[in-house]
Coordinates of C-alpha atoms and ligand atoms in Angstrom, one line a residue:
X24 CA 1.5 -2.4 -25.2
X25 CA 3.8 -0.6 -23.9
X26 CA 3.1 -2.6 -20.2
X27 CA 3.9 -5.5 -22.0
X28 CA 7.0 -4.6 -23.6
X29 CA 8.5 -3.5 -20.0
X30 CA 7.5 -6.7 -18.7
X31 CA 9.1 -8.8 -21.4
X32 CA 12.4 -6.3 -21.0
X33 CA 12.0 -6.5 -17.0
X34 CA 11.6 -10.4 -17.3
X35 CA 15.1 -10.8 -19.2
X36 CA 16.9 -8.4 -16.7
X37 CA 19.7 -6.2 -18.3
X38 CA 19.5 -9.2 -21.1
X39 CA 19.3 -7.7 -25.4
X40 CA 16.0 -9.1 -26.5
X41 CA 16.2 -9.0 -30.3
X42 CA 13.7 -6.6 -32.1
X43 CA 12.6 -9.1 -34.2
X44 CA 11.9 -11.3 -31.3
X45 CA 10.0 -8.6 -29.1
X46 CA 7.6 -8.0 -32.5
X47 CA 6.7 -11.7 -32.8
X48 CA 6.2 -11.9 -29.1
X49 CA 3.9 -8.7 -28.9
X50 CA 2.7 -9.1 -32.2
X51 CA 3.4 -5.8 -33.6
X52 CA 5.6 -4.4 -36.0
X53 CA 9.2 -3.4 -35.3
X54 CA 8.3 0.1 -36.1
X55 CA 5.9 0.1 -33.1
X56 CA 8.8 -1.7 -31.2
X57 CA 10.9 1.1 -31.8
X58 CA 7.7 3.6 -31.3
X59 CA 7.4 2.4 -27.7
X60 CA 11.0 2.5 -26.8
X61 CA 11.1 6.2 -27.7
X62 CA 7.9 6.9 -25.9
X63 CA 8.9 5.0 -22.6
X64 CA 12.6 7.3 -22.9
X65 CA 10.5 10.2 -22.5
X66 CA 9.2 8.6 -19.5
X67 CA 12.9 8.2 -17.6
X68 CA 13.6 4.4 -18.9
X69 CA 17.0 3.5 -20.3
X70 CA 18.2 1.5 -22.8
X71 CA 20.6 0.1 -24.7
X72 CA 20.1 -1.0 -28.3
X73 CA 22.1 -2.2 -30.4
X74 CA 21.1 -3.0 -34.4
X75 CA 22.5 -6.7 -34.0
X76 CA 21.6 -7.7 -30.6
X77 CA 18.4 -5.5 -30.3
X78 CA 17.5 -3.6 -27.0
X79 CA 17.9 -4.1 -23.1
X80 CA 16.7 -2.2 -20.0
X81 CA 19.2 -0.2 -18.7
X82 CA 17.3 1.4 -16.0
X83 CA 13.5 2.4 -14.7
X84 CA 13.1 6.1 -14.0
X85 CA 13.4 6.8 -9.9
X86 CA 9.5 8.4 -10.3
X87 CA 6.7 5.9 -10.3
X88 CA 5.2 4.4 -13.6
X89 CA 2.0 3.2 -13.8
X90 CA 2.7 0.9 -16.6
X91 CA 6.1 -0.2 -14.8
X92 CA 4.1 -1.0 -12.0
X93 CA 1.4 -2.8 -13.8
X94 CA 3.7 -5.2 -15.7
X95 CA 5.3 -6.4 -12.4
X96 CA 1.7 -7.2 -10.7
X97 CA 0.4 -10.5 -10.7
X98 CA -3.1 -9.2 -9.6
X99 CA -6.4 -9.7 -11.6
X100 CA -8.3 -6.5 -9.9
X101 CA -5.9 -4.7 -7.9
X102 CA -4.1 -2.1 -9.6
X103 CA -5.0 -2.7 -13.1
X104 CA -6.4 1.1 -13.1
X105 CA -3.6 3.5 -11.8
X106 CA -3.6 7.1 -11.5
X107 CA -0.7 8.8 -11.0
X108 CA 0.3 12.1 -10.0
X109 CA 2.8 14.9 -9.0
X110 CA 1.8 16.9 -5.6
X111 CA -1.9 17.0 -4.8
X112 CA -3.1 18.0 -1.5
X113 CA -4.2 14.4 -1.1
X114 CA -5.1 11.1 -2.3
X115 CA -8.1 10.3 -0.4
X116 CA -9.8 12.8 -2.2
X117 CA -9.1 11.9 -6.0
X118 CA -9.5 8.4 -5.3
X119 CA -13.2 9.3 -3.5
X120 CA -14.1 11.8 -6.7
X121 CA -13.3 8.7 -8.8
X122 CA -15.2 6.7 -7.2
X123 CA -17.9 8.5 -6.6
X124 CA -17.7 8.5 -10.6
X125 CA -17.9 4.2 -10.6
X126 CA -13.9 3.8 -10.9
X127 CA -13.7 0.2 -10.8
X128 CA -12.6 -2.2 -8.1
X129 CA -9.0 -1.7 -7.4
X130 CA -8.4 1.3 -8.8
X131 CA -5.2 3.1 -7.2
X132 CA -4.6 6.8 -6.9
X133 CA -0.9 7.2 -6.1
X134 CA 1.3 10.7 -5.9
X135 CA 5.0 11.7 -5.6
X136 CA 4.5 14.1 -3.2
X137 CA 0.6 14.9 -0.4
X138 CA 0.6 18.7 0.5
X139 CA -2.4 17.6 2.9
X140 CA -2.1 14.2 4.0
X141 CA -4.3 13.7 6.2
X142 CA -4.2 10.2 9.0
X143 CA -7.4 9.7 11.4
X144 CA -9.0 12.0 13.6
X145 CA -8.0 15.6 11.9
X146 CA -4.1 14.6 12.5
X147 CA -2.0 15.3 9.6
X148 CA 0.7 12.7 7.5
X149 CA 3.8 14.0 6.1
X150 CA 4.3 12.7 2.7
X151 CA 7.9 14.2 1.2
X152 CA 8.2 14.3 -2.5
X153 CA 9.6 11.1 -4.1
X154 CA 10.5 9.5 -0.5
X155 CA 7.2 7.1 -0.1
X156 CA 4.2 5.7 -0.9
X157 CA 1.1 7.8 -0.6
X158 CA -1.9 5.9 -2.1
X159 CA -5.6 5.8 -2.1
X160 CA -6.8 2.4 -3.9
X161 CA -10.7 1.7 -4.2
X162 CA -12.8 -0.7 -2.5
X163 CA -16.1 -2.4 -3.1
X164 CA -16.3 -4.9 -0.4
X165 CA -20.2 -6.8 -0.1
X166 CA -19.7 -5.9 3.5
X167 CA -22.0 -4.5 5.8
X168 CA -20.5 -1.2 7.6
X169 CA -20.3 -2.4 11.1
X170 CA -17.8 -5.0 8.9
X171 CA -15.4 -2.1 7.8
X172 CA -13.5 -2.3 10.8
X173 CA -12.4 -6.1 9.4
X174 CA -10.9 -4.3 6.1
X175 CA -8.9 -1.9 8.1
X176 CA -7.3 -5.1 9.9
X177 CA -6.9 -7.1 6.6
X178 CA -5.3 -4.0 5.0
X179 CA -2.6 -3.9 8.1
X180 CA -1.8 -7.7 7.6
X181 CA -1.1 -7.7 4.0
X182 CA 1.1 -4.4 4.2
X183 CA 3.0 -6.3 7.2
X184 CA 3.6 -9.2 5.4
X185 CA 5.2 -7.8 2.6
X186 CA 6.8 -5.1 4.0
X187 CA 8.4 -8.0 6.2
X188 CA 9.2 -9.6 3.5
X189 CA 11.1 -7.1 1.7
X190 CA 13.2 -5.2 3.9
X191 CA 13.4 -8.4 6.5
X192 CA 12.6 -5.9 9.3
X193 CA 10.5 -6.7 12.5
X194 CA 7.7 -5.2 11.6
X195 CA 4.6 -5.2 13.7
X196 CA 1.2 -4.3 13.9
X197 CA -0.2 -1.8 16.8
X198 CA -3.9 -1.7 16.8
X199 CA -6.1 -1.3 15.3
X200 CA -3.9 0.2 11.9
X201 CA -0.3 1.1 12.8
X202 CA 3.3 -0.5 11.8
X203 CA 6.1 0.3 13.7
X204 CA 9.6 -1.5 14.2
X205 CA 10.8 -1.1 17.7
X206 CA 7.8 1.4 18.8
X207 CA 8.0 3.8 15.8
X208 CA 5.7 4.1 13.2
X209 CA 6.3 3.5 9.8
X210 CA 3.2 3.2 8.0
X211 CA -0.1 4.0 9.0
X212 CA -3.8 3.0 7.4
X213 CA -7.0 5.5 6.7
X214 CA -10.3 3.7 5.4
X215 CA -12.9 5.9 4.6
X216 CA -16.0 4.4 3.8
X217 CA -19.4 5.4 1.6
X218 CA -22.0 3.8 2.9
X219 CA -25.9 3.2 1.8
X220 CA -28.7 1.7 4.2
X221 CA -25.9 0.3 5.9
X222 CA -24.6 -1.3 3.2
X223 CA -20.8 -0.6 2.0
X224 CA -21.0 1.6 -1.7
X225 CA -17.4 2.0 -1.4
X226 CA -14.1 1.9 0.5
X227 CA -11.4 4.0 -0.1
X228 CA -8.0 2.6 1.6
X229 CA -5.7 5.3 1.9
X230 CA -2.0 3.6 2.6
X231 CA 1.2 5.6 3.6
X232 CA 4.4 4.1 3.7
X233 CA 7.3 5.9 4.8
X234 CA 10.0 4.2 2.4
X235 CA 13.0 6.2 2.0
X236 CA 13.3 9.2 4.0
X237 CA 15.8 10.6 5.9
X238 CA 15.6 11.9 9.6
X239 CA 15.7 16.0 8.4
X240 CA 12.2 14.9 6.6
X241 CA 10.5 14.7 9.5
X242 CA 9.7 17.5 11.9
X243 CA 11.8 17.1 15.0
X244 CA 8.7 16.4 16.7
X245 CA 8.0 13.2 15.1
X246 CA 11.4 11.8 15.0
X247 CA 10.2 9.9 18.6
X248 CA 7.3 8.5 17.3
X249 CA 8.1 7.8 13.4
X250 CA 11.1 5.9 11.0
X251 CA 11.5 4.7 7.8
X252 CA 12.0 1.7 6.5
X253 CA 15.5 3.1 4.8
X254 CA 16.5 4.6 8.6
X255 CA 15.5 1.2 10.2
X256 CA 17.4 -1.0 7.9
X257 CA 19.9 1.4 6.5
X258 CA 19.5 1.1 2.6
X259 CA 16.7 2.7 0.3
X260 CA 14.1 0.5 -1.1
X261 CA 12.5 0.6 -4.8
X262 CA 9.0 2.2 -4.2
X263 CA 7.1 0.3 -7.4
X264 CA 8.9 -3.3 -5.9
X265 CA 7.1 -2.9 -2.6
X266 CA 3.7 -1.7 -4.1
X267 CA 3.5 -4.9 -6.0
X268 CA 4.5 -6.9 -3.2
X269 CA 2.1 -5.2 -1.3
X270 CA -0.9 -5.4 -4.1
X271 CA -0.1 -8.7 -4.6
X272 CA -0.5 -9.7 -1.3
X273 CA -3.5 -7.8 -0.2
X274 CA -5.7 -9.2 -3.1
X275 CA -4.4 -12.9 -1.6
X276 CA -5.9 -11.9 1.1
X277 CA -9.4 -9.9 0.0
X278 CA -9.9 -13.4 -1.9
X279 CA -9.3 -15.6 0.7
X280 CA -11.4 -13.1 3.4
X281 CA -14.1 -13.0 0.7
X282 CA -14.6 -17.0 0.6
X283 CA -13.5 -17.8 4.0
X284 CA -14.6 -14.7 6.3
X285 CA -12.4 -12.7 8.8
X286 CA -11.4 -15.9 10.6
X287 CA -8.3 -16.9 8.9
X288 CA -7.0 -13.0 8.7
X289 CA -8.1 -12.2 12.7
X290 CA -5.4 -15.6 13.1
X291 CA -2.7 -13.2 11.2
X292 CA -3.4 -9.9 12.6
X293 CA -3.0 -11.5 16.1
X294 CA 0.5 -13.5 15.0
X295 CA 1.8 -9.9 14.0
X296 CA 0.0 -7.8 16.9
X297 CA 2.1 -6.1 19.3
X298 CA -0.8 -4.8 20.9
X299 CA -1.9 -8.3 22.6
X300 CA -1.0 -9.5 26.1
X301 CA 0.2 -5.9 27.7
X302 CA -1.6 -3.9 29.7
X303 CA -3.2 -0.9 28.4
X304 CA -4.9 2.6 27.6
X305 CA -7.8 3.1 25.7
X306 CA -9.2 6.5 25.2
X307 CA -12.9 5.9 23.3
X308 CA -15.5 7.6 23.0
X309 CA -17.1 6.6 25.7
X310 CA -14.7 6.9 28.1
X311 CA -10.7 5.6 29.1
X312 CA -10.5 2.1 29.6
X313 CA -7.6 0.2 31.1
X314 CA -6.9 -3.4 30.6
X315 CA -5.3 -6.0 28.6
X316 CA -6.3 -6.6 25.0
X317 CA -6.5 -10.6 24.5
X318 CA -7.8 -11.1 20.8
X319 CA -9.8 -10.0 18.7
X320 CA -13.5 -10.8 18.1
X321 CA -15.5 -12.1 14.9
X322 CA -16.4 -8.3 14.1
X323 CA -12.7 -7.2 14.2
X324 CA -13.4 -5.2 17.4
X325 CA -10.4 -5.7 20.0
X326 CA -11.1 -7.8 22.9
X327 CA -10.1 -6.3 26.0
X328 CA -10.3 -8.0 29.1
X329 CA -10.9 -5.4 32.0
X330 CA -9.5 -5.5 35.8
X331 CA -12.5 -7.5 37.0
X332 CA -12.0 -9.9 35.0
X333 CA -14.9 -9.2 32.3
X334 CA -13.9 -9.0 28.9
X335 CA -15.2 -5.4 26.8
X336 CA -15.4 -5.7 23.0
X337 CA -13.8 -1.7 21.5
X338 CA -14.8 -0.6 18.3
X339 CA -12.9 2.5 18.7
X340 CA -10.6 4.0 20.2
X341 CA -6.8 5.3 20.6
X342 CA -4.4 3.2 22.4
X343 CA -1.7 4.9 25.1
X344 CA 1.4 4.8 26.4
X345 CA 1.3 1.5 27.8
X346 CA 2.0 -0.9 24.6
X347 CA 3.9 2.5 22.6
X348 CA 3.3 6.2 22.1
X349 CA 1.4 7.7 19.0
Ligands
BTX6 P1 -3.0 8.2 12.3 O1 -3.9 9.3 12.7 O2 -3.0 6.9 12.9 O3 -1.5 8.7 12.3 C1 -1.1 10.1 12.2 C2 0.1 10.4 13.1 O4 1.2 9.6 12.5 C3 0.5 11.8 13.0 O5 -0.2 12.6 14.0 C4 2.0 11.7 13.3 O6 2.2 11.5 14.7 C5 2.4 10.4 12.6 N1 2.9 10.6 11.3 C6 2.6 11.6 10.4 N2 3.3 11.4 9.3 C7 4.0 10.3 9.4 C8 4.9 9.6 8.5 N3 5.2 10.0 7.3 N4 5.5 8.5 9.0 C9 5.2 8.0 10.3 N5 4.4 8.7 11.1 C10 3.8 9.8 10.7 C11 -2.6 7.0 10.0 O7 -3.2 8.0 10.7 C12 -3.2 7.0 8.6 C13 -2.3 7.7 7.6 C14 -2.7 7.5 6.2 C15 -1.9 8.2 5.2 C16 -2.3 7.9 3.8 S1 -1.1 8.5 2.7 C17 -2.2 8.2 1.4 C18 -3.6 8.6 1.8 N6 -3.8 10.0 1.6 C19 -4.0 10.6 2.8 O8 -4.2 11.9 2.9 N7 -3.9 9.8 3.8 C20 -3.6 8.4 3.4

């Protein structure tokens, strides 16, 4: 109820909404009205009420709030289960326990603050208290696991568009998982998959988005390589905003990939690459390859079309200095 109450308050914005009004809408008694205000106080929310006009939202708490959240999403799967807490060493591994346990489709494991974020390949992710999102949400694709790779593309799309669209920032998308705006990274993708006879069990998406911090969050180190969205624009962002943006868009998507197959999404990915056209490095794990990437193919694998002319399909593999620096 209490979901629903911020909605209808969120809806009106900074408007009273009579008590009487919010019982008949919610069906409950003004009692539990009241109830609920007092209970969602606790949580950081302000308001204003007033025993003639009745109560309007003053303000959401700066934390995130699963049920603030969840009355701002317009998806049907996607976030309509949502963990969240403080510091834990990472989300990957509370969304995998809870799937492991059958947490359904769409379930999201978010925290203020990773004390062991981890990104691909051992490397770690710096994930400051309060400053970003740091997210594991749940998967069960029917997708065969030479497929994955296609999620971890579809997953970069949706979190480029609506990134894009909130903070109006060129934002594009290095492959095969990172964003960056003018080189650096601002966000970077982990899928982890559970696999059975080949076939998918489950997909955890691990997302980190670096939304509001400031350069003396970073080690000195990174500052080359990594911004934030706040830096790059120069204003802070509401975190629960963009993860509904983001939700929203990335269940469009996981629809429209589910009836139509990776061809419409591979046409995204490549209108927001930055990878395609320039020459060059690949490290995999069969060896460096130089050449320039062209497309991708129906699997998701990056099309790279070598110097004599014959073009290599990569699954795998870090790309170098040539197109920007990790
Ligand atoms: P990646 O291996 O592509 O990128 C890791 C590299 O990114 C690091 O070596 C460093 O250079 C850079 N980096 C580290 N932290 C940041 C940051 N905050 N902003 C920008 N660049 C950074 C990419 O791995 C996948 C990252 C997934 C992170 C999410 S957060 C929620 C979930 N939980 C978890 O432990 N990981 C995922």
């Amino acid at each position: 109820m209490s979901e629903r109450l911020l909605r209808l308050l969120s809806e009106r914005q900074g408007e009273y909404v009579s008590g009487e009004a919010i019982s008949k809408q919610l069906q409950v008694s003004r009692t539990a009205v009241w109830k609920q205000i007092r209970k969602l106080q606790e949580k950081g929310y302000r308001f204003e009420a007033s025993p003639r006009l009745g109560y309007r939202l003053l303000e959401a708490p700066a934390h995130l709030e699963p049920e603030e959240i969840m009355s701002k999403l317009s998806t049907k799967r996607l976030g309509r289960r949502i963990e969240r807490l403080e510091a834990v060493p990472s989300t990957q591994d509370i969304a995998h326990q809870l799937a492991a346990e059958g947490a359904p489709e769409g379930t999201l494991v978010l925290a203020e603050q990773q004390l062991k974020g981890r990104g691909r390949m051992g490397r770690g992710w710096v994930s400051p208290r309060g400053k970003g999102i740091w997210m594991s949400l749940v998967l069960r694709p029917r997708l065969a696991l030479p497929f994955a790779p296609q999620l971890t593309l579809l997953t970069a799309v949706a979190l480029c568009r609506s990134l894009r669209r909130m903070s109006g920032a060129e934002i594009g998308i290095k492959w095969p998982n990172d964003l960056l705006i003018d080189g650096k990274k601002i966000s970077g993708i982990l899928l982890e998959s559970t696999a059975e006879e080949e076939r998918i069990r489950y997909v955890i998406a691990g997302i980190g988005i670096s939304v509001n911090l400031e350069a003396d969050d970073y080690p000195d180190e990174l500052l080359q390589r990594a911004v934030s969205l706040r830096m790059a624009t120069g204003r802070s962002y509401d975190r629960t905003a963009l993860i509904v943006e983001f939700l929203d868009e990335l269940e469009q998507l996981y629809d429209l990939f589910a009836q139509e197959g990776f061809a419409p999404i591979r046409s995204l990915w490549e209108a927001l690459s930055v990878s395609l056209h320039r020459p060059a490095t690949l490290t995999t794990p069969q060896g460096v390859l130089t050449g320039v990437p062209v497309g991708l193919a129906e699997s998701g694998a990056l099309l790279v079309r070598l110097g004599d002319g014959e073009v290599r399909a990569v699954f795998s593999a870090e790309m170098g200095a040539s197109s920007s620096g990790r």
